[in-house]
Amino acid sequence: MSDNERIVLVTGGSGGIGRRVAARLAADGMTVVVHYAGNPAPAEEVAKQIIADGGTAGTAQADVTDPQQVQDLFDTVERQFGGVDVVVNTAGVMILSPLTEMSVDDFDTMHRINVRGAFLLSQQAARRLRTGGALINFASTVRKLALPTYTAYAASKAAVEALTPILAKELRGRDITVNAVAPGPTATPFFLDGKPQEVIDNLAEAAPLERLGEPDDTAEVVAFLAGPARWVNGQTIFVNGGVI
């Protein structure tokens, strides 16, 4: 199947990395459905820009923690575009706190979205992706960096990293790849908000390339996994400039 026949669902597609992933896959000729959880305006902005640039895009809403809404999300994409070939699961939240100070509510919120959401989306993707499809989950380099205050977030992303290669094996014979990307420190509001400049500078200097990642750095890897990378399967690709 050529890229211009592939239908892509990008969850969290209006976020810092998600919107660049959506734009990159559309530029590669894929039809992109930009998912949003609540506010439709940012997702519609991404879709409109893709269309203005000559691509094909739409939007769809769902709470990724709700099984029925996730099923309905895939139903909507199939009804509008005929099927689903690629799912890119960028939806997630990050709440930082030392373990001893984190509230159970914050822990549960993060794991509901990051782990339960990834599970439900992976489950539907495994059931619904067409032959030649690809599922791309999002893990995180912080699982290796082991930075203070990231305990619960890193644990949620470690769960995503764990389910990815097992699901790849469970889909034996389907010609569907299952991989994860694990961005390092990336210049998005998701990462930058609330951090002192000194912390940001130190993280930028940690990579041998001496800069923070950009959303396009991750989008480039996602585009590879979504299209030509048919012999990469069950892997977590660390996209972090060599920080670890």
PDB file of C-alpha atoms in Angstrom:
ATOM      1  CA  MET A   1       0.000   0.000   0.000  1.00  0.00           C
ATOM      2  CA  SER A   2       1.409   3.391  -0.981  1.00  0.00           C
ATOM      3  CA  ASP A   3       1.578   6.271   1.499  1.00  0.00           C
ATOM      4  CA  ASN A   4      -1.182   8.191  -0.261  1.00  0.00           C
ATOM      5  CA  GLU A   5      -3.596   5.310   0.408  1.00  0.00           C
ATOM      6  CA  ARG A   6      -2.826   5.093   4.141  1.00  0.00           C
ATOM      7  CA  ILE A   7      -5.315   6.388   6.709  1.00  0.00           C
ATOM      8  CA  VAL A   8      -3.681   7.581   9.918  1.00  0.00           C
ATOM      9  CA  LEU A   9      -5.214   8.268  13.322  1.00  0.00           C
ATOM     10  CA  VAL A  10      -3.039  10.510  15.505  1.00  0.00           C
ATOM     11  CA  THR A  11      -4.239  10.683  19.103  1.00  0.00           C
ATOM     12  CA  GLY A  12      -3.308  13.872  20.895  1.00  0.00           C
ATOM     13  CA  GLY A  13      -2.768  15.238  17.411  1.00  0.00           C
ATOM     14  CA  SER A  14      -2.962  18.899  18.400  1.00  0.00           C
ATOM     15  CA  GLY A  15      -0.174  18.707  21.006  1.00  0.00           C
ATOM     16  CA  GLY A  16       3.382  19.901  20.464  1.00  0.00           C
ATOM     17  CA  ILE A  17       4.705  16.633  19.025  1.00  0.00           C
ATOM     18  CA  GLY A  18       1.329  15.333  17.837  1.00  0.00           C
ATOM     19  CA  ARG A  19       0.682  18.260  15.513  1.00  0.00           C
ATOM     20  CA  ARG A  20       4.112  17.904  13.875  1.00  0.00           C
ATOM     21  CA  VAL A  21       3.541  14.175  13.472  1.00  0.00           C
ATOM     22  CA  ALA A  22       0.182  14.861  11.826  1.00  0.00           C
ATOM     23  CA  ALA A  23       1.693  17.452   9.493  1.00  0.00           C
ATOM     24  CA  ARG A  24       4.621  15.215   8.549  1.00  0.00           C
ATOM     25  CA  LEU A  25       2.463  12.186   7.756  1.00  0.00           C
ATOM     26  CA  ALA A  26       0.122  14.369   5.707  1.00  0.00           C
ATOM     27  CA  ALA A  27       3.119  15.766   3.820  1.00  0.00           C
ATOM     28  CA  ASP A  28       4.080  12.153   3.063  1.00  0.00           C
ATOM     29  CA  GLY A  29       0.695  11.758   1.362  1.00  0.00           C
ATOM     30  CA  MET A  30      -1.279  10.048   4.109  1.00  0.00           C
ATOM     31  CA  THR A  31      -4.816  10.994   5.129  1.00  0.00           C
ATOM     32  CA  VAL A  32      -4.653  12.123   8.748  1.00  0.00           C
ATOM     33  CA  VAL A  33      -7.380  12.104  11.394  1.00  0.00           C
ATOM     34  CA  VAL A  34      -6.436  14.435  14.250  1.00  0.00           C
ATOM     35  CA  HIS A  35      -7.876  13.207  17.536  1.00  0.00           C
ATOM     36  CA  TYR A  36      -8.751  15.489  20.430  1.00  0.00           C
ATOM     37  CA  ALA A  37     -10.089  14.819  23.914  1.00  0.00           C
ATOM     38  CA  GLY A  38     -12.058  17.964  24.761  1.00  0.00           C
ATOM     39  CA  ASN A  39     -11.466  21.253  22.980  1.00  0.00           C
ATOM     40  CA  PRO A  40     -11.890  20.795  19.204  1.00  0.00           C
ATOM     41  CA  ALA A  41     -10.328  24.124  18.188  1.00  0.00           C
ATOM     42  CA  PRO A  42      -6.628  23.120  18.248  1.00  0.00           C
ATOM     43  CA  ALA A  43      -7.318  19.892  16.345  1.00  0.00           C
ATOM     44  CA  GLU A  44      -9.388  21.758  13.754  1.00  0.00           C
ATOM     45  CA  GLU A  45      -6.540  24.242  13.369  1.00  0.00           C
ATOM     46  CA  VAL A  46      -4.105  21.405  12.642  1.00  0.00           C
ATOM     47  CA  ALA A  47      -6.494  19.817  10.129  1.00  0.00           C
ATOM     48  CA  LYS A  48      -7.144  23.136   8.377  1.00  0.00           C
ATOM     49  CA  GLN A  49      -3.422  23.770   8.033  1.00  0.00           C
ATOM     50  CA  ILE A  50      -2.877  20.316   6.556  1.00  0.00           C
ATOM     51  CA  ILE A  51      -5.655  20.949   4.025  1.00  0.00           C
ATOM     52  CA  ALA A  52      -4.245  24.407   3.218  1.00  0.00           C
ATOM     53  CA  ASP A  53      -0.903  22.738   2.516  1.00  0.00           C
ATOM     54  CA  GLY A  54      -2.556  20.373   0.037  1.00  0.00           C
ATOM     55  CA  GLY A  55      -3.119  17.383   2.304  1.00  0.00           C
ATOM     56  CA  THR A  56      -6.204  15.510   3.483  1.00  0.00           C
ATOM     57  CA  ALA A  57      -7.283  15.639   7.123  1.00  0.00           C
ATOM     58  CA  GLY A  58     -10.216  15.427   9.487  1.00  0.00           C
ATOM     59  CA  THR A  59     -10.807  15.493  13.240  1.00  0.00           C
ATOM     60  CA  ALA A  60     -12.427  13.150  15.744  1.00  0.00           C
ATOM     61  CA  GLN A  61     -13.132  13.308  19.466  1.00  0.00           C
ATOM     62  CA  ALA A  62     -12.789  10.670  22.171  1.00  0.00           C
ATOM     63  CA  ASP A  63     -11.845  10.191  25.792  1.00  0.00           C
ATOM     64  CA  VAL A  64      -9.013   7.664  25.383  1.00  0.00           C
ATOM     65  CA  THR A  65      -9.754   6.205  28.831  1.00  0.00           C
ATOM     66  CA  ASP A  66     -13.303   5.209  27.870  1.00  0.00           C
ATOM     67  CA  PRO A  67     -13.586   1.849  26.050  1.00  0.00           C
ATOM     68  CA  GLN A  68     -16.804   2.751  24.221  1.00  0.00           C
ATOM     69  CA  GLN A  69     -15.496   6.126  23.082  1.00  0.00           C
ATOM     70  CA  VAL A  70     -12.285   4.557  21.789  1.00  0.00           C
ATOM     71  CA  GLN A  71     -14.310   1.985  19.859  1.00  0.00           C
ATOM     72  CA  ASP A  72     -16.529   4.759  18.511  1.00  0.00           C
ATOM     73  CA  LEU A  73     -13.406   6.702  17.481  1.00  0.00           C
ATOM     74  CA  PHE A  74     -12.263   3.858  15.248  1.00  0.00           C
ATOM     75  CA  ASP A  75     -15.826   3.439  13.943  1.00  0.00           C
ATOM     76  CA  THR A  76     -15.843   7.120  12.959  1.00  0.00           C
ATOM     77  CA  VAL A  77     -12.536   6.898  11.099  1.00  0.00           C
ATOM     78  CA  GLU A  78     -13.609   3.733   9.295  1.00  0.00           C
ATOM     79  CA  ARG A  79     -16.955   5.245   8.354  1.00  0.00           C
ATOM     80  CA  GLN A  80     -15.425   8.470   7.016  1.00  0.00           C
ATOM     81  CA  PHE A  81     -12.328   7.091   5.323  1.00  0.00           C
ATOM     82  CA  GLY A  82     -12.895   3.367   4.797  1.00  0.00           C
ATOM     83  CA  GLY A  83     -10.380   1.954   7.258  1.00  0.00           C
ATOM     84  CA  VAL A  84      -7.399   2.558   9.510  1.00  0.00           C
ATOM     85  CA  ASP A  85      -3.818   1.748   8.508  1.00  0.00           C
ATOM     86  CA  VAL A  86      -1.695   3.597  11.074  1.00  0.00           C
ATOM     87  CA  VAL A  87      -2.337   4.592  14.676  1.00  0.00           C
ATOM     88  CA  VAL A  88       0.066   7.004  16.359  1.00  0.00           C
ATOM     89  CA  ASN A  89      -0.659   7.261  20.065  1.00  0.00           C
ATOM     90  CA  THR A  90       0.825  10.553  21.283  1.00  0.00           C
ATOM     91  CA  ALA A  91      -1.946  11.319  23.810  1.00  0.00           C
ATOM     92  CA  GLY A  92      -0.609  11.606  27.339  1.00  0.00           C
ATOM     93  CA  VAL A  93      -0.190  13.725  30.450  1.00  0.00           C
ATOM     94  CA  MET A  94       2.792  14.420  32.701  1.00  0.00           C
ATOM     95  CA  ILE A  95       2.468  15.361  36.364  1.00  0.00           C
ATOM     96  CA  LEU A  96       5.787  15.775  38.165  1.00  0.00           C
ATOM     97  CA  SER A  97       6.333  15.290  41.877  1.00  0.00           C
ATOM     98  CA  PRO A  98       8.601  13.373  44.227  1.00  0.00           C
ATOM     99  CA  LEU A  99       7.019  10.013  44.927  1.00  0.00           C
ATOM    100  CA  THR A 100       6.536  10.839  48.618  1.00  0.00           C
ATOM    101  CA  GLU A 101       4.563  13.970  47.743  1.00  0.00           C
ATOM    102  CA  MET A 102       2.478  12.818  44.789  1.00  0.00           C
ATOM    103  CA  SER A 103      -1.228  12.474  45.438  1.00  0.00           C
ATOM    104  CA  VAL A 104      -2.988   9.239  44.590  1.00  0.00           C
ATOM    105  CA  ASP A 105      -5.430  11.244  42.452  1.00  0.00           C
ATOM    106  CA  ASP A 106      -2.584  12.636  40.322  1.00  0.00           C
ATOM    107  CA  PHE A 107      -1.051   9.175  40.053  1.00  0.00           C
ATOM    108  CA  ASP A 108      -4.367   7.686  38.959  1.00  0.00           C
ATOM    109  CA  THR A 109      -5.030  10.485  36.447  1.00  0.00           C
ATOM    110  CA  MET A 110      -1.675   9.977  34.771  1.00  0.00           C
ATOM    111  CA  HIS A 111      -1.898   6.211  34.644  1.00  0.00           C
ATOM    112  CA  ARG A 112      -5.497   6.301  33.405  1.00  0.00           C
ATOM    113  CA  ILE A 113      -4.499   8.353  30.384  1.00  0.00           C
ATOM    114  CA  ASN A 114      -0.966   7.099  29.740  1.00  0.00           C
ATOM    115  CA  VAL A 115      -1.454   3.395  30.473  1.00  0.00           C
ATOM    116  CA  ARG A 116      -5.188   2.651  30.246  1.00  0.00           C
ATOM    117  CA  GLY A 117      -5.447   4.943  27.209  1.00  0.00           C
ATOM    118  CA  ALA A 118      -2.519   3.249  25.476  1.00  0.00           C
ATOM    119  CA  PHE A 119      -4.009  -0.155  26.282  1.00  0.00           C
ATOM    120  CA  LEU A 120      -7.435   0.702  24.866  1.00  0.00           C
ATOM    121  CA  LEU A 121      -6.019   2.311  21.730  1.00  0.00           C
ATOM    122  CA  SER A 122      -3.609  -0.574  21.194  1.00  0.00           C
ATOM    123  CA  GLN A 123      -6.455  -3.036  21.673  1.00  0.00           C
ATOM    124  CA  GLN A 124      -8.633  -1.389  19.045  1.00  0.00           C
ATOM    125  CA  ALA A 125      -5.672  -0.908  16.715  1.00  0.00           C
ATOM    126  CA  ALA A 126      -4.822  -4.596  17.007  1.00  0.00           C
ATOM    127  CA  ARG A 127      -8.392  -5.494  16.114  1.00  0.00           C
ATOM    128  CA  ARG A 128      -8.938  -2.947  13.364  1.00  0.00           C
ATOM    129  CA  LEU A 129      -5.694  -2.119  11.542  1.00  0.00           C
ATOM    130  CA  ARG A 130      -5.619  -3.312   7.970  1.00  0.00           C
ATOM    131  CA  THR A 131      -2.929  -5.579   6.545  1.00  0.00           C
ATOM    132  CA  GLY A 132       0.331  -3.669   6.216  1.00  0.00           C
ATOM    133  CA  GLY A 133      -0.609  -1.407   9.115  1.00  0.00           C
ATOM    134  CA  ALA A 134       1.462   0.106  11.902  1.00  0.00           C
ATOM    135  CA  LEU A 135       0.843   0.979  15.545  1.00  0.00           C
ATOM    136  CA  ILE A 136       3.234   3.518  17.047  1.00  0.00           C
ATOM    137  CA  ASN A 137       3.005   4.099  20.776  1.00  0.00           C
ATOM    138  CA  PHE A 138       4.809   6.789  22.745  1.00  0.00           C
ATOM    139  CA  ALA A 139       7.169   5.868  25.565  1.00  0.00           C
ATOM    140  CA  SER A 140       9.775   8.239  27.028  1.00  0.00           C
ATOM    141  CA  THR A 141      13.522   8.547  27.515  1.00  0.00           C
ATOM    142  CA  VAL A 142      12.911   9.496  31.167  1.00  0.00           C
ATOM    143  CA  ARG A 143      12.474   5.791  31.836  1.00  0.00           C
ATOM    144  CA  LYS A 144      16.261   5.524  31.305  1.00  0.00           C
ATOM    145  CA  LEU A 145      17.271   8.931  32.636  1.00  0.00           C
ATOM    146  CA  ALA A 146      15.645   8.240  36.021  1.00  0.00           C
ATOM    147  CA  LEU A 147      15.241  11.923  36.852  1.00  0.00           C
ATOM    148  CA  PRO A 148      13.867  12.911  40.267  1.00  0.00           C
ATOM    149  CA  THR A 149      10.151  13.892  40.287  1.00  0.00           C
ATOM    150  CA  TYR A 150       9.463  11.719  37.204  1.00  0.00           C
ATOM    151  CA  THR A 151       8.753   8.525  39.182  1.00  0.00           C
ATOM    152  CA  ALA A 152       5.088   8.016  38.330  1.00  0.00           C
ATOM    153  CA  TYR A 153       5.350   9.390  34.795  1.00  0.00           C
ATOM    154  CA  ALA A 154       8.322   7.174  33.967  1.00  0.00           C
ATOM    155  CA  ALA A 155       6.470   4.183  35.383  1.00  0.00           C
ATOM    156  CA  SER A 156       3.476   4.897  33.140  1.00  0.00           C
ATOM    157  CA  LYS A 157       5.695   5.088  30.082  1.00  0.00           C
ATOM    158  CA  ALA A 158       7.569   1.932  31.083  1.00  0.00           C
ATOM    159  CA  ALA A 159       4.226   0.138  30.940  1.00  0.00           C
ATOM    160  CA  VAL A 160       3.717   1.335  27.357  1.00  0.00           C
ATOM    161  CA  GLU A 161       7.229   0.217  26.478  1.00  0.00           C
ATOM    162  CA  ALA A 162       6.518  -3.224  27.951  1.00  0.00           C
ATOM    163  CA  LEU A 163       3.256  -3.888  26.109  1.00  0.00           C
ATOM    164  CA  THR A 164       4.659  -2.885  22.708  1.00  0.00           C
ATOM    165  CA  PRO A 165       6.926  -5.875  21.846  1.00  0.00           C
ATOM    166  CA  ILE A 166       4.468  -8.371  23.306  1.00  0.00           C
ATOM    167  CA  LEU A 167       1.628  -7.052  21.163  1.00  0.00           C
ATOM    168  CA  ALA A 168       3.944  -7.210  18.128  1.00  0.00           C
ATOM    169  CA  LYS A 169       4.310 -10.948  18.767  1.00  0.00           C
ATOM    170  CA  GLU A 170       0.586 -11.424  19.397  1.00  0.00           C
ATOM    171  CA  LEU A 171      -0.087 -10.001  15.927  1.00  0.00           C
ATOM    172  CA  ARG A 172       2.003 -12.677  14.217  1.00  0.00           C
ATOM    173  CA  GLY A 173       0.780 -13.369  10.686  1.00  0.00           C
ATOM    174  CA  ARG A 174      -1.137 -10.068  10.337  1.00  0.00           C
ATOM    175  CA  ASP A 175       1.654  -8.011   8.654  1.00  0.00           C
ATOM    176  CA  ILE A 176       1.184  -5.275  11.271  1.00  0.00           C
ATOM    177  CA  THR A 177       4.142  -3.653  12.998  1.00  0.00           C
ATOM    178  CA  VAL A 178       4.013  -2.439  16.605  1.00  0.00           C
ATOM    179  CA  ASN A 179       6.708  -0.074  17.817  1.00  0.00           C
ATOM    180  CA  ALA A 180       7.210   2.754  20.290  1.00  0.00           C
ATOM    181  CA  VAL A 181       9.157   5.983  20.114  1.00  0.00           C
ATOM    182  CA  ALA A 182      10.716   7.391  23.276  1.00  0.00           C
ATOM    183  CA  PRO A 183      11.464  11.099  22.902  1.00  0.00           C
ATOM    184  CA  GLY A 184      14.042  12.768  25.088  1.00  0.00           C
ATOM    185  CA  PRO A 185      13.798  16.362  26.337  1.00  0.00           C
ATOM    186  CA  THR A 186      11.870  18.136  23.573  1.00  0.00           C
ATOM    187  CA  ALA A 187      11.070  21.828  23.213  1.00  0.00           C
ATOM    188  CA  THR A 188       7.291  21.678  23.636  1.00  0.00           C
ATOM    189  CA  PRO A 189       5.012  23.291  26.238  1.00  0.00           C
ATOM    190  CA  PHE A 190       4.395  19.767  27.577  1.00  0.00           C
ATOM    191  CA  PHE A 191       8.084  19.592  28.577  1.00  0.00           C
ATOM    192  CA  LEU A 192       8.996  23.221  29.170  1.00  0.00           C
ATOM    193  CA  ASP A 193       6.094  24.430  31.310  1.00  0.00           C
ATOM    194  CA  GLY A 194       6.977  24.898  34.950  1.00  0.00           C
ATOM    195  CA  LYS A 195      10.696  24.165  34.614  1.00  0.00           C
ATOM    196  CA  PRO A 196      13.329  26.721  35.680  1.00  0.00           C
ATOM    197  CA  GLN A 197      15.555  27.887  32.838  1.00  0.00           C
ATOM    198  CA  GLU A 198      18.581  26.348  34.573  1.00  0.00           C
ATOM    199  CA  VAL A 199      16.969  22.908  34.454  1.00  0.00           C
ATOM    200  CA  ILE A 200      16.097  23.345  30.770  1.00  0.00           C
ATOM    201  CA  ASP A 201      19.645  24.461  29.965  1.00  0.00           C
ATOM    202  CA  ASN A 202      21.164  21.503  31.814  1.00  0.00           C
ATOM    203  CA  LEU A 203      18.957  19.049  29.961  1.00  0.00           C
ATOM    204  CA  ALA A 204      19.835  20.674  26.632  1.00  0.00           C
ATOM    205  CA  GLU A 205      23.542  20.362  27.387  1.00  0.00           C
ATOM    206  CA  ALA A 206      23.200  16.716  28.420  1.00  0.00           C
ATOM    207  CA  ALA A 207      22.854  15.526  24.825  1.00  0.00           C
ATOM    208  CA  PRO A 208      26.053  15.247  22.762  1.00  0.00           C
ATOM    209  CA  LEU A 209      24.303  17.384  20.131  1.00  0.00           C
ATOM    210  CA  GLU A 210      23.935  20.086  22.820  1.00  0.00           C
ATOM    211  CA  ARG A 211      20.321  21.061  22.230  1.00  0.00           C
ATOM    212  CA  LEU A 212      16.813  20.063  23.101  1.00  0.00           C
ATOM    213  CA  GLY A 213      14.945  17.943  20.631  1.00  0.00           C
ATOM    214  CA  GLU A 214      12.402  19.525  18.317  1.00  0.00           C
ATOM    215  CA  PRO A 215       8.982  18.006  17.556  1.00  0.00           C
ATOM    216  CA  ASP A 216      10.098  17.462  13.962  1.00  0.00           C
ATOM    217  CA  ASP A 217      12.931  15.209  15.192  1.00  0.00           C
ATOM    218  CA  THR A 218      10.355  12.814  16.617  1.00  0.00           C
ATOM    219  CA  ALA A 219       7.960  13.229  13.684  1.00  0.00           C
ATOM    220  CA  GLU A 220      10.732  12.087  11.335  1.00  0.00           C
ATOM    221  CA  VAL A 221      11.088   8.797  13.195  1.00  0.00           C
ATOM    222  CA  VAL A 222       7.326   8.302  13.369  1.00  0.00           C
ATOM    223  CA  ALA A 223       7.111   8.832   9.602  1.00  0.00           C
ATOM    224  CA  PHE A 224       9.733   6.112   9.104  1.00  0.00           C
ATOM    225  CA  LEU A 225       7.815   3.657  11.308  1.00  0.00           C
ATOM    226  CA  ALA A 226       4.473   4.593   9.738  1.00  0.00           C
ATOM    227  CA  GLY A 227       5.653   4.069   6.176  1.00  0.00           C
ATOM    228  CA  PRO A 228       8.798   2.336   4.932  1.00  0.00           C
ATOM    229  CA  ALA A 229       9.952   0.586   8.130  1.00  0.00           C
ATOM    230  CA  ARG A 230       8.314  -2.789   7.535  1.00  0.00           C
ATOM    231  CA  TRP A 231      11.201  -4.750   9.087  1.00  0.00           C
ATOM    232  CA  VAL A 232      11.302  -2.751  12.323  1.00  0.00           C
ATOM    233  CA  ASN A 233       8.914  -4.418  14.742  1.00  0.00           C
ATOM    234  CA  GLY A 234       8.526  -4.757  18.494  1.00  0.00           C
ATOM    235  CA  GLN A 235      11.082  -2.025  19.162  1.00  0.00           C
ATOM    236  CA  THR A 236      11.333   1.133  21.246  1.00  0.00           C
ATOM    237  CA  ILE A 237      13.277   3.790  19.353  1.00  0.00           C
ATOM    238  CA  PHE A 238      14.903   6.356  21.639  1.00  0.00           C
ATOM    239  CA  VAL A 239      14.781   9.757  19.955  1.00  0.00           C
ATOM    240  CA  ASN A 240      16.943  11.820  22.271  1.00  0.00           C
ATOM    241  CA  GLY A 241      20.081  13.068  20.526  1.00  0.00           C
ATOM    242  CA  GLY A 242      22.243  10.574  22.420  1.00  0.00           C
ATOM    243  CA  VAL A 243      21.424  11.864  25.901  1.00  0.00           C
ATOM    244  CA  ILE A 244      21.595   8.222  27.042  1.00  0.00           C
TER     245      ILE A 244
END
